[in-house]
C-alpha cells in the first residue's frame, strides 16, 4: 500500500558517467505524502543547506534565494497508483514547466521502503532515483 508518509533515505542519479552523482549531497532530506484522497505532496532538499543571513525570506538577497532554490524541489497534485508505477499529476510546484504535466515514476515497494525512478528515454540525462522509508 502506497498511502502514507515517507522520509527520503537516498537520492542519486542512475546512469551517470563515472561515480554516483548525488545532486543533494550525502544527507538529503525530504518528505513524500500519499493521501487516501488521491493527492500527494513531495519536498526534497540537500541536508546541509546553510541558514540564510536573515530570518525572513523576503529580506534575503537574490543570491541567497537562488542558492536555496538550487538545492530544493517540491510539487503536489493528484496521483494514480498503478502497482509498478505512479503517475503524479502536478498542480503546483517549484518548477513551473511541470505544472499541468504528468510525471511517471517507476515504483518498487519492499516492506517499508519505496524506490521511485523517473521513466528513462534514450538520449535523456541520467535517471533520478529516490529511496524512501515509510514513517507513517
mmCIF file of C-alpha atoms in Angstrom:
data_model
loop_
_atom_site.group_PDB
_atom_site.id
_atom_site.type_symbol
_atom_site.label_atom_id
_atom_site.label_comp_id
_atom_site.label_asym_id
_atom_site.label_seq_id
_atom_site.Cartn_x
_atom_site.Cartn_y
_atom_site.Cartn_z
ATOM 1 C CA UNK A 1 0.000 0.000 0.000
ATOM 2 C CA UNK A 2 1.389 3.377 -1.012
ATOM 3 C CA UNK A 3 -0.780 5.636 1.187
ATOM 4 C CA UNK A 4 1.227 7.192 3.997
ATOM 5 C CA UNK A 5 4.171 9.420 4.816
ATOM 6 C CA UNK A 6 7.670 8.607 3.591
ATOM 7 C CA UNK A 7 11.082 10.075 4.537
ATOM 8 C CA UNK A 8 13.846 10.453 1.941
ATOM 9 C CA UNK A 9 16.668 7.991 2.646
ATOM 10 C CA UNK A 10 18.766 8.470 -0.508
ATOM 11 C CA UNK A 11 18.796 10.315 -3.820
ATOM 12 C CA UNK A 12 21.220 9.677 -6.672
ATOM 13 C CA UNK A 13 21.451 9.746 -10.445
ATOM 14 C CA UNK A 14 21.414 6.334 -12.143
ATOM 15 C CA UNK A 15 23.341 6.019 -15.387
ATOM 16 C CA UNK A 16 25.603 8.975 -14.709
ATOM 17 C CA UNK A 17 29.105 8.545 -16.118
ATOM 18 C CA UNK A 18 31.797 7.763 -13.547
ATOM 19 C CA UNK A 19 30.987 7.834 -9.868
ATOM 20 C CA UNK A 20 27.471 8.057 -8.475
ATOM 21 C CA UNK A 21 26.168 11.593 -8.717
ATOM 22 C CA UNK A 22 24.326 12.860 -5.632
ATOM 23 C CA UNK A 23 22.696 16.201 -6.528
ATOM 24 C CA UNK A 24 21.557 16.728 -2.932
ATOM 25 C CA UNK A 25 24.752 15.521 -1.275
ATOM 26 C CA UNK A 26 25.181 12.598 1.105
ATOM 27 C CA UNK A 27 22.462 13.621 3.575
ATOM 28 C CA UNK A 28 19.333 14.567 1.618
ATOM 29 C CA UNK A 29 16.123 15.498 3.433
ATOM 30 C CA UNK A 30 12.604 15.036 2.188
ATOM 31 C CA UNK A 31 9.022 14.056 2.835
ATOM 32 C CA UNK A 32 6.607 12.366 0.441
ATOM 33 C CA UNK A 33 2.948 12.104 1.399
ATOM 34 C CA UNK A 34 0.332 9.992 -0.420
ATOM 35 C CA UNK A 35 -3.151 10.627 0.928
ATOM 36 C CA UNK A 36 -6.120 8.263 0.722
ATOM 37 C CA UNK A 37 -7.948 11.019 -1.199
ATOM 38 C CA UNK A 38 -5.648 10.634 -4.231
ATOM 39 C CA UNK A 39 -3.481 13.690 -3.564
ATOM 40 C CA UNK A 40 0.260 13.733 -2.982
ATOM 41 C CA UNK A 41 2.934 16.201 -1.943
ATOM 42 C CA UNK A 42 6.711 15.920 -2.050
ATOM 43 C CA UNK A 43 9.566 18.122 -0.855
ATOM 44 C CA UNK A 44 13.239 17.182 -1.165
ATOM 45 C CA UNK A 45 16.423 19.113 -0.450
ATOM 46 C CA UNK A 46 20.105 18.927 0.409
ATOM 47 C CA UNK A 47 20.532 18.188 4.102
ATOM 48 C CA UNK A 48 23.457 20.541 4.571
ATOM 49 C CA UNK A 49 21.916 23.813 3.333
ATOM 50 C CA UNK A 50 23.317 26.775 5.279
ATOM 51 C CA UNK A 51 20.898 29.088 7.053
ATOM 52 C CA UNK A 52 20.071 32.390 5.385
ATOM 53 C CA UNK A 53 21.503 35.618 6.798
ATOM 54 C CA UNK A 54 18.001 36.926 7.539
ATOM 55 C CA UNK A 55 15.253 35.190 9.485
ATOM 56 C CA UNK A 56 12.685 36.487 6.979
ATOM 57 C CA UNK A 57 12.715 35.082 3.414
ATOM 58 C CA UNK A 58 11.596 38.441 1.970
ATOM 59 C CA UNK A 59 14.676 40.209 3.338
ATOM 60 C CA UNK A 60 17.294 37.832 1.917
ATOM 61 C CA UNK A 61 19.422 38.690 -1.090
ATOM 62 C CA UNK A 62 18.630 37.303 -4.519
ATOM 63 C CA UNK A 63 21.894 35.344 -4.365
ATOM 64 C CA UNK A 64 20.820 33.633 -1.133
ATOM 65 C CA UNK A 65 17.400 32.825 -2.560
ATOM 66 C CA UNK A 66 18.937 31.330 -5.691
ATOM 67 C CA UNK A 67 21.359 29.211 -3.654
ATOM 68 C CA UNK A 68 18.480 27.906 -1.502
ATOM 69 C CA UNK A 69 16.324 27.041 -4.524
ATOM 70 C CA UNK A 70 19.162 25.214 -6.299
ATOM 71 C CA UNK A 71 19.092 22.512 -3.641
ATOM 72 C CA UNK A 72 15.309 22.226 -3.215
ATOM 73 C CA UNK A 73 12.470 20.601 -5.141
ATOM 74 C CA UNK A 74 8.757 20.321 -4.442
ATOM 75 C CA UNK A 75 5.449 19.643 -6.135
ATOM 76 C CA UNK A 76 1.927 18.474 -5.320
ATOM 77 C CA UNK A 77 -1.204 17.239 -7.040
ATOM 78 C CA UNK A 78 -3.254 14.149 -7.746
ATOM 79 C CA UNK A 79 -1.649 10.722 -8.096
ATOM 80 C CA UNK A 80 -2.600 7.365 -9.552
ATOM 81 C CA UNK A 81 -1.022 4.169 -8.187
ATOM 82 C CA UNK A 82 -0.701 1.555 -10.952
ATOM 83 C CA UNK A 83 1.169 -1.138 -8.991
ATOM 84 C CA UNK A 84 4.529 -0.888 -10.778
ATOM 85 C CA UNK A 85 4.452 2.875 -11.300
ATOM 86 C CA UNK A 86 2.869 6.047 -10.002
ATOM 87 C CA UNK A 87 1.588 8.924 -12.112
ATOM 88 C CA UNK A 88 1.886 12.321 -10.438
ATOM 89 C CA UNK A 89 -0.370 14.996 -11.966
ATOM 90 C CA UNK A 90 1.419 18.197 -10.993
ATOM 91 C CA UNK A 91 -0.916 21.016 -9.906
ATOM 92 C CA UNK A 92 1.636 23.161 -8.022
ATOM 93 C CA UNK A 93 5.403 23.097 -7.833
ATOM 94 C CA UNK A 94 8.680 24.943 -7.763
ATOM 95 C CA UNK A 95 9.319 24.100 -11.450
ATOM 96 C CA UNK A 96 6.703 25.987 -13.500
ATOM 97 C CA UNK A 97 7.203 23.702 -16.521
ATOM 98 C CA UNK A 98 5.932 20.691 -14.554
ATOM 99 C CA UNK A 99 2.577 22.302 -13.671
ATOM 100 C CA UNK A 100 -0.148 20.636 -15.726
ATOM 101 C CA UNK A 101 2.054 17.660 -16.647
ATOM 102 C CA UNK A 102 2.059 14.012 -15.613
ATOM 103 C CA UNK A 103 5.284 12.685 -14.121
ATOM 104 C CA UNK A 104 5.564 8.900 -14.322
ATOM 105 C CA UNK A 105 7.660 7.229 -11.641
ATOM 106 C CA UNK A 106 8.566 3.546 -11.806
ATOM 107 C CA UNK A 107 7.882 2.203 -8.320
ATOM 108 C CA UNK A 108 9.069 -0.714 -6.229
ATOM 109 C CA UNK A 109 7.671 -1.265 -2.737
ATOM 110 C CA UNK A 110 9.591 -3.648 -0.472
ATOM 111 C CA UNK A 111 8.209 -3.635 3.058
ATOM 112 C CA UNK A 112 8.627 -0.112 4.416
ATOM 113 C CA UNK A 113 10.857 1.010 1.523
ATOM 114 C CA UNK A 114 9.754 2.683 -1.684
ATOM 115 C CA UNK A 115 12.058 3.217 -4.668
ATOM 116 C CA UNK A 116 10.981 5.701 -7.319
ATOM 117 C CA UNK A 117 12.737 6.167 -10.665
ATOM 118 C CA UNK A 118 11.789 8.596 -13.394
ATOM 119 C CA UNK A 119 10.978 6.878 -16.672
ATOM 120 C CA UNK A 120 14.090 6.970 -18.825
ATOM 121 C CA UNK A 121 14.297 7.622 -22.534
ATOM 122 C CA UNK A 122 17.338 7.128 -24.743
ATOM 123 C CA UNK A 123 19.370 10.301 -25.097
ATOM 124 C CA UNK A 124 18.000 11.757 -21.857
ATOM 125 C CA UNK A 125 20.057 12.799 -18.833
ATOM 126 C CA UNK A 126 20.762 10.266 -16.065
ATOM 127 C CA UNK A 127 17.737 8.977 -14.181
ATOM 128 C CA UNK A 128 17.000 10.275 -10.671
ATOM 129 C CA UNK A 129 16.429 7.512 -8.123
ATOM 130 C CA UNK A 130 14.782 8.351 -4.808
ATOM 131 C CA UNK A 131 14.704 5.851 -1.947
ATOM 132 C CA UNK A 132 12.006 6.469 0.657
ATOM 133 C CA UNK A 133 11.303 4.871 4.052
ATOM 134 C CA UNK A 134 7.795 4.763 5.487
ATOM 135 C CA UNK A 135 7.351 6.747 8.698
ATOM 136 C CA UNK A 136 3.522 6.529 8.930
#
